Short mmCIF file of N, CA, C and O in Angstrom, two decimals:
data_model
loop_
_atom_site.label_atom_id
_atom_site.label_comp_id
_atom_site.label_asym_id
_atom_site.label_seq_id
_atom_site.Cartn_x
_atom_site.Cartn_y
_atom_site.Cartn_z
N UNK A 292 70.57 117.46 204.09
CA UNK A 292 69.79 118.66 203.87
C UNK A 292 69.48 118.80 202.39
O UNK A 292 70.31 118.40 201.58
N UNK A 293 68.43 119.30 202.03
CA UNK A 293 68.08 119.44 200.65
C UNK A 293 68.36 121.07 200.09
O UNK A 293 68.06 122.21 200.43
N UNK A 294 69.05 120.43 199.10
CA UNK A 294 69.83 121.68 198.39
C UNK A 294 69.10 122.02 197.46
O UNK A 294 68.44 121.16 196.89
N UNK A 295 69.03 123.48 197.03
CA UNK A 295 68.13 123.81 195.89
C UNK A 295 69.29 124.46 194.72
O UNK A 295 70.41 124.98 194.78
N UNK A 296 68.50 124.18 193.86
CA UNK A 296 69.06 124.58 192.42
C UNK A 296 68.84 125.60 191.42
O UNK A 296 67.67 125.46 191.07
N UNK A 297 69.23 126.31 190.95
CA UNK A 297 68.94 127.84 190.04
C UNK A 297 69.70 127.70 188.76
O UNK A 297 70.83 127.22 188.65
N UNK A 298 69.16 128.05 188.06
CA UNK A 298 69.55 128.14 186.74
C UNK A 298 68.98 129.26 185.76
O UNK A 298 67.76 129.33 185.58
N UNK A 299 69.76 130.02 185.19
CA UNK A 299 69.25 131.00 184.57
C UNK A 299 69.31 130.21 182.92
O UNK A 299 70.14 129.52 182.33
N UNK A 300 67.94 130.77 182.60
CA UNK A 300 67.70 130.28 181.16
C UNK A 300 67.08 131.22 180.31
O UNK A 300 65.96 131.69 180.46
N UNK A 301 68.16 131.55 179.14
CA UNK A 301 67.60 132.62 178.45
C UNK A 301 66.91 131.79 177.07
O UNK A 301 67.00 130.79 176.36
N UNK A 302 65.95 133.45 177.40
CA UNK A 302 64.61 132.52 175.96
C UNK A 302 64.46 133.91 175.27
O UNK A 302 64.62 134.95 175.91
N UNK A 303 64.10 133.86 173.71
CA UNK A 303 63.47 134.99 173.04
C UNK A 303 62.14 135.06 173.90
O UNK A 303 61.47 134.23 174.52
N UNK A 304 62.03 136.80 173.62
CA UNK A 304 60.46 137.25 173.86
C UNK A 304 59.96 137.50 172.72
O UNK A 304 59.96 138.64 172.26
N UNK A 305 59.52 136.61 172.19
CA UNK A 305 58.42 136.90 170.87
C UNK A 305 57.87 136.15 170.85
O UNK A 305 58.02 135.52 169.80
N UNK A 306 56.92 135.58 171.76
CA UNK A 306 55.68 134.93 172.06
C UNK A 306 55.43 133.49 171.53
O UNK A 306 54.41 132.90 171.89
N UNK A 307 56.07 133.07 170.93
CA UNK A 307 56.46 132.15 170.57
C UNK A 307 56.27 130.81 172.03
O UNK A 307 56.29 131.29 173.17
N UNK A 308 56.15 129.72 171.96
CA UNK A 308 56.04 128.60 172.95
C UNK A 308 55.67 128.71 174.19
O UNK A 308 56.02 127.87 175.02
N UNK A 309 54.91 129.74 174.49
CA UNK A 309 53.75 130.10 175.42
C UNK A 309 53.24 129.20 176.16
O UNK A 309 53.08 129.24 177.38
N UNK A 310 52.84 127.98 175.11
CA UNK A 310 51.76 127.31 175.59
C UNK A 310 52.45 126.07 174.93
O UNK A 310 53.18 126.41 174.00
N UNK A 311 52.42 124.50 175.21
CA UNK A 311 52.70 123.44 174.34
C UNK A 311 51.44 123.66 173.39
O UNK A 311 50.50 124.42 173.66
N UNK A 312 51.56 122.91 172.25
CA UNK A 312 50.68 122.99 170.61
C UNK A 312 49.43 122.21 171.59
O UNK A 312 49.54 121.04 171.92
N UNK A 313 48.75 122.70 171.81
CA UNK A 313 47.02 122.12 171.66
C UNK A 313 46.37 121.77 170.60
O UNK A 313 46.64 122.22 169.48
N UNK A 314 45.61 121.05 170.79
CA UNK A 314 45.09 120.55 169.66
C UNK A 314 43.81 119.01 170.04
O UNK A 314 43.28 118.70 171.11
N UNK A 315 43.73 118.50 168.91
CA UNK A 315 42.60 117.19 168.49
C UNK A 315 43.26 116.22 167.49
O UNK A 315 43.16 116.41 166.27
N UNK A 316 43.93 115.17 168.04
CA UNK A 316 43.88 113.96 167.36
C UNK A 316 43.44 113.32 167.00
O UNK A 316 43.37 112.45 167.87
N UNK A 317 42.65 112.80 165.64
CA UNK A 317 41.88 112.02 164.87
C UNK A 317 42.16 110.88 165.68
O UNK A 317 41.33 110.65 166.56
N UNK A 318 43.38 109.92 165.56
CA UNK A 318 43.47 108.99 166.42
C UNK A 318 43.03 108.62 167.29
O UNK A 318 42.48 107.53 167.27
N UNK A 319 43.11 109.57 168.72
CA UNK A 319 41.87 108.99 169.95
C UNK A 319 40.31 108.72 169.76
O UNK A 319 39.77 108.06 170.65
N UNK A 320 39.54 109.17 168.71
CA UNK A 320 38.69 109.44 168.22
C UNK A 320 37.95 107.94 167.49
O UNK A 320 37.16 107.13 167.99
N UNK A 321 38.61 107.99 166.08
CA UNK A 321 38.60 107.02 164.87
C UNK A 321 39.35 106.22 164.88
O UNK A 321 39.04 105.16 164.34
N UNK A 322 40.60 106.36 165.44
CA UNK A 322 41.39 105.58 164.95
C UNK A 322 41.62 105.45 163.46
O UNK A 322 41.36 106.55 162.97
N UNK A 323 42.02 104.55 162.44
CA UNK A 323 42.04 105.07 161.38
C UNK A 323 41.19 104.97 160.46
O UNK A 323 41.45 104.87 159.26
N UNK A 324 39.95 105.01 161.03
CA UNK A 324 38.68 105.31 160.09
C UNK A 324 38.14 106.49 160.27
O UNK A 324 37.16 106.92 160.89
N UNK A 325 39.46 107.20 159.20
CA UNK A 325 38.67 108.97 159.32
C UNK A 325 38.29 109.44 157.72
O UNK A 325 38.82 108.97 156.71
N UNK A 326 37.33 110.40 157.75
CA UNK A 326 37.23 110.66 156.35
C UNK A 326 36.82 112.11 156.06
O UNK A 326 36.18 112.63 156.97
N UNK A 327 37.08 112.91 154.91
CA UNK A 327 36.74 114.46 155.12
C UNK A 327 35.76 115.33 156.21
O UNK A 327 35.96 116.28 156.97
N UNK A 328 34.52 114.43 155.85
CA UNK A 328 33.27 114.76 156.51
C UNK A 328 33.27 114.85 158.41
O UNK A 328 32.63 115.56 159.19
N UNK A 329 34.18 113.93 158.57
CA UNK A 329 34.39 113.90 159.90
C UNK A 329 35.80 114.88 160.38
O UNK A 329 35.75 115.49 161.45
N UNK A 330 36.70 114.96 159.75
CA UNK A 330 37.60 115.78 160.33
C UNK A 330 37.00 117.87 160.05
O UNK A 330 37.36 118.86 160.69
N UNK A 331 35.99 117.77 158.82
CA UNK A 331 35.41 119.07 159.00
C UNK A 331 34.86 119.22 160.05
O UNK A 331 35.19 120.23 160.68
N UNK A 332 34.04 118.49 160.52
CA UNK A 332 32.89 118.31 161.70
C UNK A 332 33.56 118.63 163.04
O UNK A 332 32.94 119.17 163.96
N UNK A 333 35.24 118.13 163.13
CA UNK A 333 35.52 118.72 164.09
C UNK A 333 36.39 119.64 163.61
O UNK A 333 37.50 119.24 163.97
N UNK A 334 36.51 120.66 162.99
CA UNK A 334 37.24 121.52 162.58
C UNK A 334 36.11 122.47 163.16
O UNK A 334 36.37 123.15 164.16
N UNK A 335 34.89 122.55 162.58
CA UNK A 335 33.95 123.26 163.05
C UNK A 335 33.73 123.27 164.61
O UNK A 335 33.47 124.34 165.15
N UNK A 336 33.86 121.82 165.53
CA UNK A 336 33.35 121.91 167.04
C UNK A 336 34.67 122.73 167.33
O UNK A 336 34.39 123.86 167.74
N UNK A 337 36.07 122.50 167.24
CA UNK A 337 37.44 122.89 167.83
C UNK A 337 37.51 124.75 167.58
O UNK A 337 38.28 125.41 168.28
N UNK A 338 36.45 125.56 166.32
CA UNK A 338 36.57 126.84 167.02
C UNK A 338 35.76 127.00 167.93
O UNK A 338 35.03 127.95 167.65
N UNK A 339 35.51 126.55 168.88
CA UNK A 339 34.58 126.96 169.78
C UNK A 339 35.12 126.91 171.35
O UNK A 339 34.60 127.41 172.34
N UNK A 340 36.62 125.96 171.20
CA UNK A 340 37.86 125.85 172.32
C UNK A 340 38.80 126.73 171.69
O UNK A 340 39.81 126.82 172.39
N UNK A 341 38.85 127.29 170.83
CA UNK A 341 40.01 128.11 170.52
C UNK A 341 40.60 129.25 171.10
O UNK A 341 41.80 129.47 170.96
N UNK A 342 39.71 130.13 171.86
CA UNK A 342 40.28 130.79 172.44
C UNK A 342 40.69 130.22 173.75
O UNK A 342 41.63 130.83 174.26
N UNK A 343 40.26 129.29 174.38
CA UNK A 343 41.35 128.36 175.51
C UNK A 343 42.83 127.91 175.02
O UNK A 343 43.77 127.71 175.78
N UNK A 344 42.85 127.79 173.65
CA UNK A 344 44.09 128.25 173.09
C UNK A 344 44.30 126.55 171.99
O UNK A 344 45.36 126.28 171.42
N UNK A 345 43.51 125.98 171.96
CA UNK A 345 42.89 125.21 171.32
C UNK A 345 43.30 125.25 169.70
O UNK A 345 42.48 125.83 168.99
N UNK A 346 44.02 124.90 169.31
CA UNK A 346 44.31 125.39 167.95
C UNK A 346 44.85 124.44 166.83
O UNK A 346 45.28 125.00 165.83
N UNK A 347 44.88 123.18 166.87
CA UNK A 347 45.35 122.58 166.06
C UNK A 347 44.39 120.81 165.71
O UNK A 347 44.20 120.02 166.63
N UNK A 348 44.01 120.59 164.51
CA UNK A 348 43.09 119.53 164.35
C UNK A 348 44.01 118.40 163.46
O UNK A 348 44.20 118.38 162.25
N UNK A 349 44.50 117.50 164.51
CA UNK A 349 45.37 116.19 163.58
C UNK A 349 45.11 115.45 162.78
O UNK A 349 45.08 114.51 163.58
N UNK A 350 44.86 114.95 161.81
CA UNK A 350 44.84 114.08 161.06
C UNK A 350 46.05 112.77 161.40
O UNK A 350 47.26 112.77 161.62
N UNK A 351 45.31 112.03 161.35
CA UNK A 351 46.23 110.87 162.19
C UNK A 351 46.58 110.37 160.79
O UNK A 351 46.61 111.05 159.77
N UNK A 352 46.95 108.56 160.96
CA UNK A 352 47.06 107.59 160.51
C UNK A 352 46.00 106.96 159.28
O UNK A 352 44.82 107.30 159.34
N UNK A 353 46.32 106.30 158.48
CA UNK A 353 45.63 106.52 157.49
C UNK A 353 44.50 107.46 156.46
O UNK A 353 43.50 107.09 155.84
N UNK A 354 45.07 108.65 156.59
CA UNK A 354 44.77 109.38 155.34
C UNK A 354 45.31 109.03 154.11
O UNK A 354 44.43 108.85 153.27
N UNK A 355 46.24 108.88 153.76
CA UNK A 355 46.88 108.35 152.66
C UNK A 355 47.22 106.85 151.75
O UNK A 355 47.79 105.83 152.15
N UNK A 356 46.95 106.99 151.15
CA UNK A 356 47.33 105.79 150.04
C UNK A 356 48.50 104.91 150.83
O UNK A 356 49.48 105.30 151.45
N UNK A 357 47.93 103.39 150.53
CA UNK A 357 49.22 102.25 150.82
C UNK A 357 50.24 102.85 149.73
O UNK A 357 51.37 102.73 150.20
N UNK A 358 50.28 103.37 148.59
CA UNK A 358 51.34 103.57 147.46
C UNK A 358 51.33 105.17 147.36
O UNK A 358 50.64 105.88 148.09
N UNK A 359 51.96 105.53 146.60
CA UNK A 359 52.88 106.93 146.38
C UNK A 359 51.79 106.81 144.72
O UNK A 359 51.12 105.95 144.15
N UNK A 360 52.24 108.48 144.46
CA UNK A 360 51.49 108.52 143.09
C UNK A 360 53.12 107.81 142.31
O UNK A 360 54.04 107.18 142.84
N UNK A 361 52.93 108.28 140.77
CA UNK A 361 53.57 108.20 139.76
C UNK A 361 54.72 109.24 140.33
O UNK A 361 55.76 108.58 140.38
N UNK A 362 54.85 109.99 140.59
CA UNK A 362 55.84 111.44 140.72
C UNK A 362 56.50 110.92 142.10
O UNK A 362 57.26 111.81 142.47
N UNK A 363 56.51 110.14 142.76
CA UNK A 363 56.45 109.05 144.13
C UNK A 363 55.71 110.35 145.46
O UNK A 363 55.96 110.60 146.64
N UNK A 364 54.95 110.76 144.67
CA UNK A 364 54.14 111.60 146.04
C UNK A 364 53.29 110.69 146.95
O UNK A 364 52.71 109.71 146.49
N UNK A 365 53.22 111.08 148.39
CA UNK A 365 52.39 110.83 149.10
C UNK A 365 50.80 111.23 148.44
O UNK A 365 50.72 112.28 147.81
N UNK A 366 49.59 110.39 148.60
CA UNK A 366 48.60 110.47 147.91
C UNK A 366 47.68 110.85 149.07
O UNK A 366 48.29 110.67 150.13
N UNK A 367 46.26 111.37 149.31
CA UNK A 367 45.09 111.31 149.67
C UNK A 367 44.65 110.04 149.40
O UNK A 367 45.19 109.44 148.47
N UNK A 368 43.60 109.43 150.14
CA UNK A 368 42.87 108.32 150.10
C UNK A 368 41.76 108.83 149.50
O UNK A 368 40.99 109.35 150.31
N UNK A 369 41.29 108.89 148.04
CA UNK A 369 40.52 110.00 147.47
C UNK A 369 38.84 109.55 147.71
O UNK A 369 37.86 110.27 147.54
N UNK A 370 38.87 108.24 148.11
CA UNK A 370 37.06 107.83 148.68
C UNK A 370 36.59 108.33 150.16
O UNK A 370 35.50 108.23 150.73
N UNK A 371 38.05 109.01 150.64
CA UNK A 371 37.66 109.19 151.59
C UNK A 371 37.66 110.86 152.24
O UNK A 371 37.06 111.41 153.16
N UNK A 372 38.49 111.21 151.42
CA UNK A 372 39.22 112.61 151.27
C UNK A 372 38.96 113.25 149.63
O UNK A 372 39.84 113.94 149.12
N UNK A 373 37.84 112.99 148.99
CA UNK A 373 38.02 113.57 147.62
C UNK A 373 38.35 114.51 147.60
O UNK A 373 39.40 114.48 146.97
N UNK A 374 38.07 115.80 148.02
CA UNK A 374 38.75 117.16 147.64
C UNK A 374 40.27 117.60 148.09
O UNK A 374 40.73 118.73 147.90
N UNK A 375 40.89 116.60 148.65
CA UNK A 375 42.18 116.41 149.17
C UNK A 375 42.39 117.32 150.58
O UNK A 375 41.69 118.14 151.16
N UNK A 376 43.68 116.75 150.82
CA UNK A 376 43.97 117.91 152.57
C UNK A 376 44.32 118.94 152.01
O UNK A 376 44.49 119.73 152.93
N UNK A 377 44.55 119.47 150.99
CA UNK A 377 45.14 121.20 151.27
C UNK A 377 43.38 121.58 151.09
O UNK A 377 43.14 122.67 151.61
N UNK A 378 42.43 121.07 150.63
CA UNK A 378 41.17 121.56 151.17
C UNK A 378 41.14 121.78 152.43
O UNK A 378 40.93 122.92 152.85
N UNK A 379 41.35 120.69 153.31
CA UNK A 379 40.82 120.39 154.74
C UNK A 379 42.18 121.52 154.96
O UNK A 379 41.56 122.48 155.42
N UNK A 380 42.97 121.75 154.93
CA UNK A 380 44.18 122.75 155.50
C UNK A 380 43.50 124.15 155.02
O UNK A 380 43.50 124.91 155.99
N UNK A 381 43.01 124.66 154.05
CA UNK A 381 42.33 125.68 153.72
C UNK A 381 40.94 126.03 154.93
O UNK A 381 40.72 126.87 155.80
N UNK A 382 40.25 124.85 154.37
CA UNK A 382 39.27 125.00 155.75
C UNK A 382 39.67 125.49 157.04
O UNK A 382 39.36 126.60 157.48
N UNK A 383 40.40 124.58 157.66
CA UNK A 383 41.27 125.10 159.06
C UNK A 383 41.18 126.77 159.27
O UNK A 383 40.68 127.63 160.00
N UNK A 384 42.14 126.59 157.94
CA UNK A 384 42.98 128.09 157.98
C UNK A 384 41.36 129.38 157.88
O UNK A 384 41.21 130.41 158.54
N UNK A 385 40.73 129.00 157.18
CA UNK A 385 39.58 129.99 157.23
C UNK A 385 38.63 130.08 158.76
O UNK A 385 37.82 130.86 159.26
N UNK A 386 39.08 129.18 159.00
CA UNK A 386 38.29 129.19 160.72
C UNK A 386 38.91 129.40 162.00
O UNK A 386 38.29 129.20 163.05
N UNK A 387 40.67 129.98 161.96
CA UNK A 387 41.71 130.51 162.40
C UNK A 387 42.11 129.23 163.05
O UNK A 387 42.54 129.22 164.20
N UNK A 388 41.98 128.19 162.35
CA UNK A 388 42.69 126.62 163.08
C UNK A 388 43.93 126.10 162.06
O UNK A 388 43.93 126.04 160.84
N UNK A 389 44.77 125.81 162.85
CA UNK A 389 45.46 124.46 162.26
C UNK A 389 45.27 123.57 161.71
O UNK A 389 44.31 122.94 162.15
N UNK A 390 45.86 123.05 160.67
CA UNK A 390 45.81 121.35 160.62
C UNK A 390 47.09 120.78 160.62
O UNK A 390 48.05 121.19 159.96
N UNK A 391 47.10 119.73 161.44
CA UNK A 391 48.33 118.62 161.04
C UNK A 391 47.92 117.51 160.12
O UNK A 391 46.92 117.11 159.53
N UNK A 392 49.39 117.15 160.30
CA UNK A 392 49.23 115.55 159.24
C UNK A 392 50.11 114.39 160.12
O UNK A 392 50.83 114.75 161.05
N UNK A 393 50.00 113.08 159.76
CA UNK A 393 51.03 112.29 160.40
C UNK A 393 51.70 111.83 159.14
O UNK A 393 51.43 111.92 157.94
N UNK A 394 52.80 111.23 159.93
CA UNK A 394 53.76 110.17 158.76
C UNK A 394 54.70 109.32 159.80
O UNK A 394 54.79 109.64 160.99
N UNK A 395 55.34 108.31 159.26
CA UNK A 395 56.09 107.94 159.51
C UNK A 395 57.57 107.48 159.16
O UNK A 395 57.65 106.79 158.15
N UNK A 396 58.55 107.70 159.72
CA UNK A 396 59.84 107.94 159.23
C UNK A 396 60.39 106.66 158.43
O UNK A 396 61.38 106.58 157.70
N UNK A 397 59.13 105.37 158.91
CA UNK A 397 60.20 104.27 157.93
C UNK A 397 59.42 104.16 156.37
O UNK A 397 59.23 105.27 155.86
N UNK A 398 59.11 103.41 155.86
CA UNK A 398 58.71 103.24 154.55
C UNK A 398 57.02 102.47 154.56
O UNK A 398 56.55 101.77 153.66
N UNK A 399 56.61 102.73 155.38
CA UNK A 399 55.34 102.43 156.26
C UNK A 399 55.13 102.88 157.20
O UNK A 399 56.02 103.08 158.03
N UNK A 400 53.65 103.25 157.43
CA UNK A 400 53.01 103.76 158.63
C UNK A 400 52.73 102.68 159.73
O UNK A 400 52.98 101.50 159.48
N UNK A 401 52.40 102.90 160.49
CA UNK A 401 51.97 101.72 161.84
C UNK A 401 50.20 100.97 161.29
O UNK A 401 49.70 100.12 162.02
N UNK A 402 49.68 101.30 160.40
CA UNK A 402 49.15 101.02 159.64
C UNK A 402 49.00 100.26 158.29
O UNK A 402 48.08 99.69 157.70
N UNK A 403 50.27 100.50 158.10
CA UNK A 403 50.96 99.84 156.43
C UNK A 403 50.67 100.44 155.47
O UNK A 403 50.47 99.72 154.49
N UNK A 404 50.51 101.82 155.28
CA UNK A 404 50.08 102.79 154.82
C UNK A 404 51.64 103.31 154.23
O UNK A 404 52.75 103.33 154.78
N UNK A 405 51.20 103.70 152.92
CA UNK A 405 52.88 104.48 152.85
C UNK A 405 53.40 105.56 153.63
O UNK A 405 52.75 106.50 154.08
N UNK A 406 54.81 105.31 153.76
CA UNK A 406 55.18 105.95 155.23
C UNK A 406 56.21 107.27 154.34
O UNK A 406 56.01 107.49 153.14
N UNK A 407 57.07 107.90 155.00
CA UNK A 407 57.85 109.19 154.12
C UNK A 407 59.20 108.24 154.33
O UNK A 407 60.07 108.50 153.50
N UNK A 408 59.45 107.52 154.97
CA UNK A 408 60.62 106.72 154.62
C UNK A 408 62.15 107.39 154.54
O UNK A 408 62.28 107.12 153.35
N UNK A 409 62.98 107.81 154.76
CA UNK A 409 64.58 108.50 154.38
C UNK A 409 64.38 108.58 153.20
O UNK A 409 64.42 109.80 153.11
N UNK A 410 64.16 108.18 152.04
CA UNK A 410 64.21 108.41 150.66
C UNK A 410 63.28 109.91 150.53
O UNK A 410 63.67 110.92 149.94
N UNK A 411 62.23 109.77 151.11
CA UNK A 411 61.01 110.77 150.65
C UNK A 411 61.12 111.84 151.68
O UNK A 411 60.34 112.79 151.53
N UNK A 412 62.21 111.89 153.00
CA UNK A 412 61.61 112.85 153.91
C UNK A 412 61.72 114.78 153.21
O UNK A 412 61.12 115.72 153.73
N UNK A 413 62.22 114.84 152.55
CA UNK A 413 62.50 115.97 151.80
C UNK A 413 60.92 116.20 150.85
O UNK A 413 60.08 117.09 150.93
N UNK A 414 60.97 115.48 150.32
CA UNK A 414 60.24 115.89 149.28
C UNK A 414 58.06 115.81 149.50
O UNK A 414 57.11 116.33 148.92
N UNK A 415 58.31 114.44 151.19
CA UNK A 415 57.08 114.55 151.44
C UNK A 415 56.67 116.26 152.45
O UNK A 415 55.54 116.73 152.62
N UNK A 416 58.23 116.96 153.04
CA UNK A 416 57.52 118.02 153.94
C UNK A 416 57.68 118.88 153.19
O UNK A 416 57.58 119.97 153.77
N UNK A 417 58.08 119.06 151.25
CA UNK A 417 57.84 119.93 150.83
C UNK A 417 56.17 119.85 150.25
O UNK A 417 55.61 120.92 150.03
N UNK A 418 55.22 118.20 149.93
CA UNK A 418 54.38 118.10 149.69
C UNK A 418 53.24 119.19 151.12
O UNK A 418 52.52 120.17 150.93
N UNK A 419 53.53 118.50 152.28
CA UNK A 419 53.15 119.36 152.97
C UNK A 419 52.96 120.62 153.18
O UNK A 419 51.92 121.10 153.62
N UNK A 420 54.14 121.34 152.84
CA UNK A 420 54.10 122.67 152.51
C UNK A 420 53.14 123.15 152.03
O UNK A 420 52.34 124.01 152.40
N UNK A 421 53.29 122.25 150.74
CA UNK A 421 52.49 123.05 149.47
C UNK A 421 50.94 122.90 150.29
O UNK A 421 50.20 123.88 150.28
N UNK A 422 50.52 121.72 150.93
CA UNK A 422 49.05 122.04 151.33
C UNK A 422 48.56 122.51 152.63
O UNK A 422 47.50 122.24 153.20
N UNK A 423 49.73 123.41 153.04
CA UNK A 423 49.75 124.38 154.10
C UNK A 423 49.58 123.57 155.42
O UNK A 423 48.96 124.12 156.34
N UNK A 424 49.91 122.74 155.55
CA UNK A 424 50.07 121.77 157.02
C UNK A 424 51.02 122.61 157.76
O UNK A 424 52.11 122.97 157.32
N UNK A 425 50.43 122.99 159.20
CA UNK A 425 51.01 123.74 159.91
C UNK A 425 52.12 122.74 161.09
O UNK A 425 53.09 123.19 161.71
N UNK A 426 51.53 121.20 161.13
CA UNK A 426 51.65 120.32 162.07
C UNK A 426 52.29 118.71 161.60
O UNK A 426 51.58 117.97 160.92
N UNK A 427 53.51 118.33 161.97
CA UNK A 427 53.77 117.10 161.32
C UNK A 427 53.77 116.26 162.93
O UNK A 427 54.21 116.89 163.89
N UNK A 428 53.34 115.11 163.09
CA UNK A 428 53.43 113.78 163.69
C UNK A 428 54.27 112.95 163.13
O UNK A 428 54.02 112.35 162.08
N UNK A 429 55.06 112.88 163.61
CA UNK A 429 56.10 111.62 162.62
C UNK A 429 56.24 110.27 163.51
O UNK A 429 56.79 110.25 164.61
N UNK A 430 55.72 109.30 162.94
CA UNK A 430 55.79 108.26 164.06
C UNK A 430 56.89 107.46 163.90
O UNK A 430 57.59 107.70 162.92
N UNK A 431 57.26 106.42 164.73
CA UNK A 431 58.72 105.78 164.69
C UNK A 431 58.25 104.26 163.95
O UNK A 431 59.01 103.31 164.15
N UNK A 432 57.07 104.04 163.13
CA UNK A 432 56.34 102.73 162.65
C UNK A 432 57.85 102.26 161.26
O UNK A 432 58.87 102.90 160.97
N UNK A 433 57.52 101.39 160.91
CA UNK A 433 57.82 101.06 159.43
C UNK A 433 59.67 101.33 159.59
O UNK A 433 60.40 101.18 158.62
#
């Protein structure tokens, strides 16, 4: 006979995880030929799903520099991103969207792209911070 199962599970009510994070991955898209012009372009189509609850625009895999600056920061790919992501995170934010970013936890991306590595994971999600990334992807590459 098939037995059924109950479980009581307590959760805060403060609206919080409603919904899993929705969103747009550069990745299915470009793959890693993305560049400002195109992740605005869909920053602009994605308010138009937002109230389906639509809310977050990824930046995949290669945005960033194969190397770290001087200060060992994660860099923008600046031919491709000149005004940098806390632009594109500003943008977002003025059009009531998200942005994410990716990385990856080894010392390379799945790309070969510099990755945040154990040495940098501190100091790349305080870089994030600072350019208001609401969204991290961390991949298992490198």
């Amino acid at each position: 006979f098939p037995s059924l199962v109950f479980s009581i599970t307590a959760a805060l009510d403060n609206g919080l995880g409603m919904t899993p994070p929705m969103g747009w991955s550069s990745w299915n898209v470009y793959a890693g030929n993305i560049d400002e012009a195109k992740i605005m372009s869909t920053i602009d189509a994605m308010v138009t799903v937002r109230s389906a609850g639509y809310e977050y625009v990824n930046i995949d895999d290669s945005w960033m520099e194969k190397t770290r600056d001087a200060l060992g920061n994660l860099q923008a790919r600046k031919n491709k991103f000149p005004r940098g992501i806390k632009f594109l995170a500003d943008y977002a934010h003025s059009k009531h969207l998200k942005l994410g970013i990716y990385s990856a936890h080894g010392n390379q991306t799945c790309q070969g792209n510099a990755g945040s590595g154990p040495d940098h994971w501190t100091q790349d999600a305080d870089l994030f911070a600072s350019w208001g990334i609401d969204y991290l992807k961390l991949d298992s590459c490198g």
